[in-house]
mmCIF file of C-alpha atoms in Angstrom:
data_model
loop_
_atom_site.group_PDB
_atom_site.id
_atom_site.type_symbol
_atom_site.label_atom_id
_atom_site.label_comp_id
_atom_site.label_asym_id
_atom_site.label_seq_id
_atom_site.Cartn_x
_atom_site.Cartn_y
_atom_site.Cartn_z
ATOM 1 C CA MET A 1 73.530 85.302 136.226
ATOM 2 C CA LEU A 2 75.542 81.520 136.162
ATOM 3 C CA LYS A 3 74.922 80.842 132.386
ATOM 4 C CA VAL A 4 76.384 84.948 131.223
ATOM 5 C CA THR A 5 79.441 84.262 133.670
ATOM 6 C CA LEU A 6 80.111 81.121 132.219
ATOM 7 C CA THR A 7 79.925 82.754 128.531
ATOM 8 C CA PHE A 8 82.212 85.727 129.211
ATOM 9 C CA ILE A 9 84.952 83.305 130.860
ATOM 10 C CA SER A 10 84.534 81.314 126.889
ATOM 11 C CA SER A 11 85.206 83.796 125.622
ATOM 12 C CA LEU A 12 87.062 85.576 127.309
ATOM 13 C CA LEU A 13 89.473 82.340 126.674
ATOM 14 C CA CYS A 14 89.351 82.128 123.192
ATOM 15 C CA THR A 15 90.554 85.567 123.324
ATOM 16 C CA LEU A 16 93.570 84.467 125.490
ATOM 17 C CA VAL A 17 93.556 81.032 123.006
ATOM 18 C CA PHE A 18 93.286 83.204 119.971
ATOM 19 C CA ALA A 19 96.287 85.825 120.578
ATOM 20 C CA GLN A 20 98.739 82.833 122.271
ATOM 21 C CA GLN A 21 98.291 81.644 118.480
ATOM 22 C CA LYS A 22 100.185 85.317 116.949
ATOM 23 C CA LYS A 23 103.183 85.133 115.870
ATOM 24 C CA PHE A 24 105.879 87.549 114.000
ATOM 25 C CA PHE A 25 107.032 85.489 111.655
ATOM 26 C CA TYR A 26 109.406 86.835 109.012
ATOM 27 C CA GLY A 27 108.487 87.544 104.363
ATOM 28 C CA ARG A 28 110.288 88.204 101.483
ATOM 29 C CA ILE A 29 109.163 89.417 98.328
ATOM 30 C CA PHE A 30 110.390 88.795 94.900
ATOM 31 C CA ASP A 31 109.577 90.025 91.388
ATOM 32 C CA SER A 32 108.263 87.120 89.717
ATOM 33 C CA ILE A 33 109.843 88.044 86.431
ATOM 34 C CA THR A 34 113.766 89.267 87.603
ATOM 35 C CA GLU A 35 113.522 86.760 91.261
ATOM 36 C CA LEU A 36 114.914 90.232 92.321
ATOM 37 C CA PRO A 37 113.689 92.380 95.879
ATOM 38 C CA VAL A 38 110.877 94.381 95.357
ATOM 39 C CA GLN A 39 111.822 97.176 98.585
ATOM 40 C CA ASP A 40 109.196 99.079 99.032
ATOM 41 C CA VAL A 41 106.135 96.950 99.225
ATOM 42 C CA HIS A 42 102.975 97.344 101.958
ATOM 43 C CA VAL A 43 102.715 94.148 103.536
ATOM 44 C CA SER A 44 99.625 94.441 105.882
ATOM 45 C CA SER A 45 96.572 91.687 107.523
ATOM 46 C CA SER A 46 93.850 91.479 107.619
ATOM 47 C CA ASN A 47 94.006 92.316 111.148
ATOM 48 C CA GLN A 48 94.913 95.221 110.349
ATOM 49 C CA ASP A 49 96.923 93.597 113.807
ATOM 50 C CA THR A 50 101.078 95.163 112.250
ATOM 51 C CA SER A 51 101.740 96.137 108.790
ATOM 52 C CA ASP A 52 104.888 96.557 107.302
ATOM 53 C CA TYR A 53 107.188 97.457 104.350
ATOM 54 C CA THR A 54 109.992 95.566 102.829
ATOM 55 C CA ASN A 55 113.600 96.893 102.741
ATOM 56 C CA ARG A 56 115.483 96.315 100.082
ATOM 57 C CA SER A 57 116.291 92.558 100.559
ATOM 58 C CA GLY A 58 112.284 93.044 99.705
ATOM 59 C CA LEU A 59 111.632 92.000 104.164
ATOM 60 C CA PHE A 60 109.752 92.146 106.159
ATOM 61 C CA ILE A 61 108.386 91.378 109.933
ATOM 62 C CA MET A 62 105.020 90.406 110.329
ATOM 63 C CA ARG A 63 101.840 89.322 113.377
ATOM 64 C CA ALA A 64 99.780 87.421 112.436
ATOM 65 C CA ALA A 65 97.416 84.089 113.755
ATOM 66 C CA PRO A 66 96.556 81.514 110.953
ATOM 67 C CA GLY A 67 93.330 82.490 108.735
ATOM 68 C CA ASP A 68 94.572 86.250 108.702
ATOM 69 C CA THR A 69 94.775 87.191 105.413
ATOM 70 C CA LEU A 70 98.179 89.042 103.886
ATOM 71 C CA ASN A 71 96.815 92.277 101.937
ATOM 72 C CA ILE A 72 100.348 93.217 99.973
ATOM 73 C CA LEU A 73 99.833 96.492 97.346
ATOM 74 C CA ARG A 74 102.491 98.170 95.681
ATOM 75 C CA VAL A 75 102.377 100.305 93.053
ATOM 76 C CA GLY A 76 103.324 99.120 89.391
ATOM 77 C CA TYR A 77 102.475 95.326 90.820
ATOM 78 C CA TYR A 78 99.117 93.059 91.373
ATOM 79 C CA GLN A 79 97.628 93.036 94.037
ATOM 80 C CA LEU A 80 98.414 89.941 96.100
ATOM 81 C CA LYS A 81 96.254 88.748 99.178
ATOM 82 C CA ILE A 82 97.363 85.334 100.889
ATOM 83 C CA ALA A 83 95.687 83.358 103.017
ATOM 84 C CA LEU A 84 98.172 82.382 106.111
ATOM 85 C CA ALA A 85 97.607 78.545 106.572
ATOM 86 C CA GLY A 86 99.464 76.816 110.224
ATOM 87 C CA ASN A 87 102.088 75.619 108.600
ATOM 88 C CA ALA A 88 103.337 79.519 106.867
ATOM 89 C CA LEU A 89 103.843 80.897 109.600
ATOM 90 C CA LEU A 90 106.508 77.911 111.060
ATOM 91 C CA MET A 91 107.880 78.456 107.963
ATOM 92 C CA ASP A 92 111.310 80.364 108.991
ATOM 93 C CA THR A 93 110.782 83.682 106.258
ATOM 94 C CA LEU A 94 107.942 83.223 103.801
ATOM 95 C CA HIS A 95 109.140 84.001 100.686
ATOM 96 C CA ILE A 96 105.825 85.711 98.369
ATOM 97 C CA LEU A 97 106.876 86.183 94.674
ATOM 98 C CA LEU A 98 105.089 89.505 93.511
ATOM 99 C CA VAL A 99 103.943 89.839 89.819
ATOM 100 C CA PRO A 100 105.136 93.237 88.405
ATOM 101 C CA LYS A 101 102.178 95.148 85.922
ATOM 102 C CA THR A 102 104.026 95.461 82.162
ATOM 103 C CA HIS A 103 103.401 96.525 79.285
ATOM 104 C CA GLU A 104 105.964 95.828 75.273
ATOM 105 C CA LEU A 105 107.850 99.565 74.821
ATOM 106 C CA GLU A 106 110.071 99.387 71.715
ATOM 107 C CA SER A 107 110.417 95.570 71.473
ATOM 108 C CA VAL A 108 111.561 95.307 75.354
ATOM 109 C CA THR A 109 109.161 94.942 78.240
ATOM 110 C CA VAL A 110 109.171 97.484 80.757
ATOM 111 C CA SER A 111 107.226 98.475 84.481
ATOM 112 C CA ALA A 112 103.639 99.598 84.299
ATOM 113 C CA TYR A 113 105.292 101.734 86.763
ATOM 114 C CA ASN A 114 105.378 105.485 84.938
ATOM 115 C CA TYR A 115 106.603 108.537 85.443
ATOM 116 C CA ALA A 116 103.628 109.987 87.072
ATOM 117 C CA ASP A 117 104.122 107.012 89.374
ATOM 118 C CA TYR A 118 107.830 108.192 90.210
ATOM 119 C CA GLN A 119 106.613 111.690 90.421
ATOM 120 C CA ALA A 120 103.986 111.051 92.634
ATOM 121 C CA ASP A 121 106.084 108.395 95.106
ATOM 122 C CA SER A 122 108.674 112.207 95.372
ATOM 123 C CA ALA A 123 106.323 113.890 96.825
ATOM 124 C CA ASP A 124 104.898 111.843 98.823
ATOM 125 C CA ARG A 125 108.604 111.367 99.924
ATOM 126 C CA HIS A 126 109.131 114.991 100.274
ATOM 127 C CA LYS A 127 106.552 115.330 102.425
ATOM 128 C CA PHE A 128 107.568 112.912 105.334
ATOM 129 C CA PHE A 129 110.535 114.434 104.989
ATOM 130 C CA GLY A 130 109.436 117.906 105.410
ATOM 131 C CA ALA A 131 106.675 116.747 108.578
ATOM 132 C CA SER A 132 109.865 114.755 109.832
ATOM 133 C CA ILE A 133 111.904 117.876 110.219
ATOM 134 C CA GLY A 134 108.678 120.707 111.382
ATOM 135 C CA TYR A 135 109.320 121.706 107.997
ATOM 136 C CA ALA A 136 105.096 122.503 107.292
ATOM 137 C CA HIS A 137 104.822 124.461 104.092
ATOM 138 C CA PRO A 138 105.693 122.096 100.670
ATOM 139 C CA LEU A 139 108.738 121.285 100.280
ATOM 140 C CA PHE A 140 110.229 121.207 96.242
ATOM 141 C CA ASP A 141 108.913 124.344 93.927
ATOM 142 C CA ARG A 142 107.557 123.208 90.306
ATOM 143 C CA ALA A 143 110.668 124.453 88.726
ATOM 144 C CA ASN A 144 112.320 122.098 88.403
ATOM 145 C CA THR A 145 114.533 119.592 86.515
ATOM 146 C CA GLY A 146 112.182 116.899 85.938
ATOM 147 C CA ALA A 147 113.742 114.126 87.942
ATOM 148 C CA GLY A 148 112.198 114.158 90.988
ATOM 149 C CA LEU A 149 110.933 117.270 92.761
ATOM 150 C CA GLY A 150 113.798 120.700 93.589
ATOM 151 C CA ILE A 151 114.300 121.619 97.063
ATOM 152 C CA SER A 152 115.603 125.184 97.307
ATOM 153 C CA LEU A 153 118.142 124.924 100.983
ATOM 154 C CA ASP A 154 118.165 128.953 101.956
ATOM 155 C CA ARG A 155 114.411 128.659 101.058
ATOM 156 C CA ILE A 156 114.110 126.363 104.105
ATOM 157 C CA PHE A 157 116.443 126.545 106.680
ATOM 158 C CA GLY A 158 118.539 129.804 108.642
ATOM 159 C CA HIS A 159 122.308 129.491 108.754
ATOM 160 C CA LYS A 160 122.398 127.971 111.888
ATOM 161 C CA GLN A 161 120.530 124.765 110.484
ATOM 162 C CA ARG A 162 123.449 123.391 110.031
ATOM 163 C CA SER A 163 122.377 119.415 110.644
ATOM 164 C CA LYS A 164 119.114 120.100 108.692
ATOM 165 C CA LYS A 165 120.772 121.344 105.747
ATOM 166 C CA ARG A 166 123.287 117.958 106.200
ATOM 167 C CA ALA A 167 120.051 115.877 106.395
ATOM 168 C CA LEU A 168 118.236 117.551 103.457
ATOM 169 C CA ARG A 169 121.916 117.276 101.440
ATOM 170 C CA LEU A 170 121.033 113.228 102.083
ATOM 171 C CA PHE A 171 117.982 113.143 101.185
ATOM 172 C CA GLN A 172 118.908 114.801 97.963
ATOM 173 C CA SER A 173 120.764 112.181 97.758
ATOM 174 C CA VAL A 174 118.681 109.703 97.810
ATOM 175 C CA GLU A 175 116.538 111.490 95.758
ATOM 176 C CA LYS A 176 118.579 111.031 92.737
ATOM 177 C CA GLU A 177 119.359 107.284 93.108
ATOM 178 C CA LYS A 178 115.206 106.405 93.168
ATOM 179 C CA TYR A 179 115.765 108.573 89.436
ATOM 180 C CA VAL A 180 118.180 106.148 89.112
ATOM 181 C CA ASP A 181 116.393 103.021 90.620
ATOM 182 C CA PHE A 182 113.345 104.845 88.132
ATOM 183 C CA ARG A 183 115.184 105.102 85.311
ATOM 184 C CA PHE A 184 117.687 102.001 85.071
ATOM 185 C CA ASN A 185 115.613 99.789 86.279
ATOM 186 C CA PRO A 186 115.326 96.040 86.853
ATOM 187 C CA ILE A 187 112.317 94.314 84.286
ATOM 188 C CA LEU A 188 113.387 96.604 81.075
ATOM 189 C CA VAL A 189 117.231 95.495 81.944
ATOM 190 C CA HIS A 190 116.268 91.503 81.932
ATOM 191 C CA SER A 191 113.816 91.905 78.772
ATOM 192 C CA TYR A 192 117.378 93.477 77.313
ATOM 193 C CA THR A 193 119.550 91.347 78.785
ATOM 194 C CA GLY A 194 118.060 88.560 79.735
ATOM 195 C CA LEU A 195 119.665 87.909 82.927
ATOM 196 C CA LYS A 196 117.674 87.188 86.442
ATOM 197 C CA SER A 197 118.080 87.030 90.257
ATOM 198 C CA ASP A 198 121.908 87.337 91.177
ATOM 199 C CA SER A 199 123.247 88.097 87.167
ATOM 200 C CA LEU A 200 120.602 90.361 86.919
ATOM 201 C CA GLN A 201 121.997 91.889 89.925
ATOM 202 C CA GLN A 202 125.333 92.143 89.298
ATOM 203 C CA PHE A 203 125.505 93.906 85.698
ATOM 204 C CA MET A 204 123.029 96.393 87.365
ATOM 205 C CA ASN A 205 125.808 96.864 90.594
ATOM 206 C CA LYS A 206 128.239 97.072 87.783
ATOM 207 C CA TYR A 207 126.944 99.267 85.163
ATOM 208 C CA ARG A 208 124.897 101.146 87.186
ATOM 209 C CA PRO A 209 124.363 104.665 85.397
ATOM 210 C CA SER A 210 125.623 107.766 87.573
ATOM 211 C CA PHE A 211 122.660 110.519 88.180
ATOM 212 C CA ASP A 212 123.888 112.943 86.098
ATOM 213 C CA TRP A 213 124.031 110.593 82.892
ATOM 214 C CA LEU A 214 120.342 109.898 82.753
ATOM 215 C CA ARG A 215 119.600 113.934 82.857
ATOM 216 C CA ALA A 216 121.829 114.252 79.953
ATOM 217 C CA HIS A 217 120.236 111.369 78.032
ATOM 218 C CA PRO A 218 116.715 111.513 78.782
ATOM 219 C CA LYS A 219 115.459 109.291 75.540
ATOM 220 C CA GLN A 220 114.492 105.513 76.403
ATOM 221 C CA GLU A 221 116.715 105.542 73.557
ATOM 222 C CA ASP A 222 119.786 106.412 74.871
ATOM 223 C CA LEU A 223 119.101 104.487 77.620
ATOM 224 C CA LEU A 224 118.800 100.695 75.600
ATOM 225 C CA TYR A 225 122.133 101.261 73.768
ATOM 226 C CA TYR A 226 123.852 101.863 77.099
ATOM 227 C CA ILE A 227 122.689 99.002 77.937
ATOM 228 C CA ASN A 228 123.775 97.412 74.820
ATOM 229 C CA SER A 229 127.511 98.478 75.392
ATOM 230 C CA LYS A 230 127.674 97.210 78.699
ATOM 231 C CA MET A 231 125.966 93.221 77.111
ATOM 232 C CA LYS A 232 129.258 93.343 74.878
ATOM 233 C CA LYS A 233 131.355 94.210 77.650
ATOM 234 C CA TYR A 234 129.925 91.407 79.906
ATOM 235 C CA PHE A 235 129.235 88.974 78.121
ATOM 236 C CA PRO A 236 132.879 89.574 75.126
ATOM 237 C CA GLY A 237 132.511 86.543 73.878
ATOM 238 C CA GLY A 238 128.750 86.642 72.864
ATOM 239 C CA ARG A 239 125.971 84.286 74.251
#
């Protein structure tokens, strides 16, 4: 009986020590080609204690202990696993490079994150939004413009549900921005301009095309001509 009790106490102490070793830490994930932060990366630990998604700055927060493994996953990028040594958890912020899947198209490098992936992500966002407002049926119609998925306001809400209508309009605005992000993406712009990091972000912010322009110019060639014209403004004297 004494042996069993001592074994139990020893096991309990080990568990408490392990729990005390766990801590919250920050990490940032960057694209290895463009050197820009990567948003919507899913980060989880091998002990299944916590998980998080990166924000627009590529930042996430996790709870882990030395010896845990981070599983890092995002569509269009190679999956990454990182074993956490003690010194990694002592850093203010852990910086991680994620390698994108790419291929050559029209003499430029483009992301392997294709239109089917974008449509699947759009459908997931619609489902999540529908659940958040308590709408059980599919939010979108198959007959849509091809940029994401279309929604009819009248199909969902009555005239008195103005707050939900405003929420839906905001959601639709975000979906348009997601479409712009998909077409005017950092890997394509970097491949064509050679810009990286802050310079690439500055160029993309300054010359970001509108949703309506991209919908009116669906061909890749049109977008490359657009980027080329903006390069002449960005480098007026040439490079």
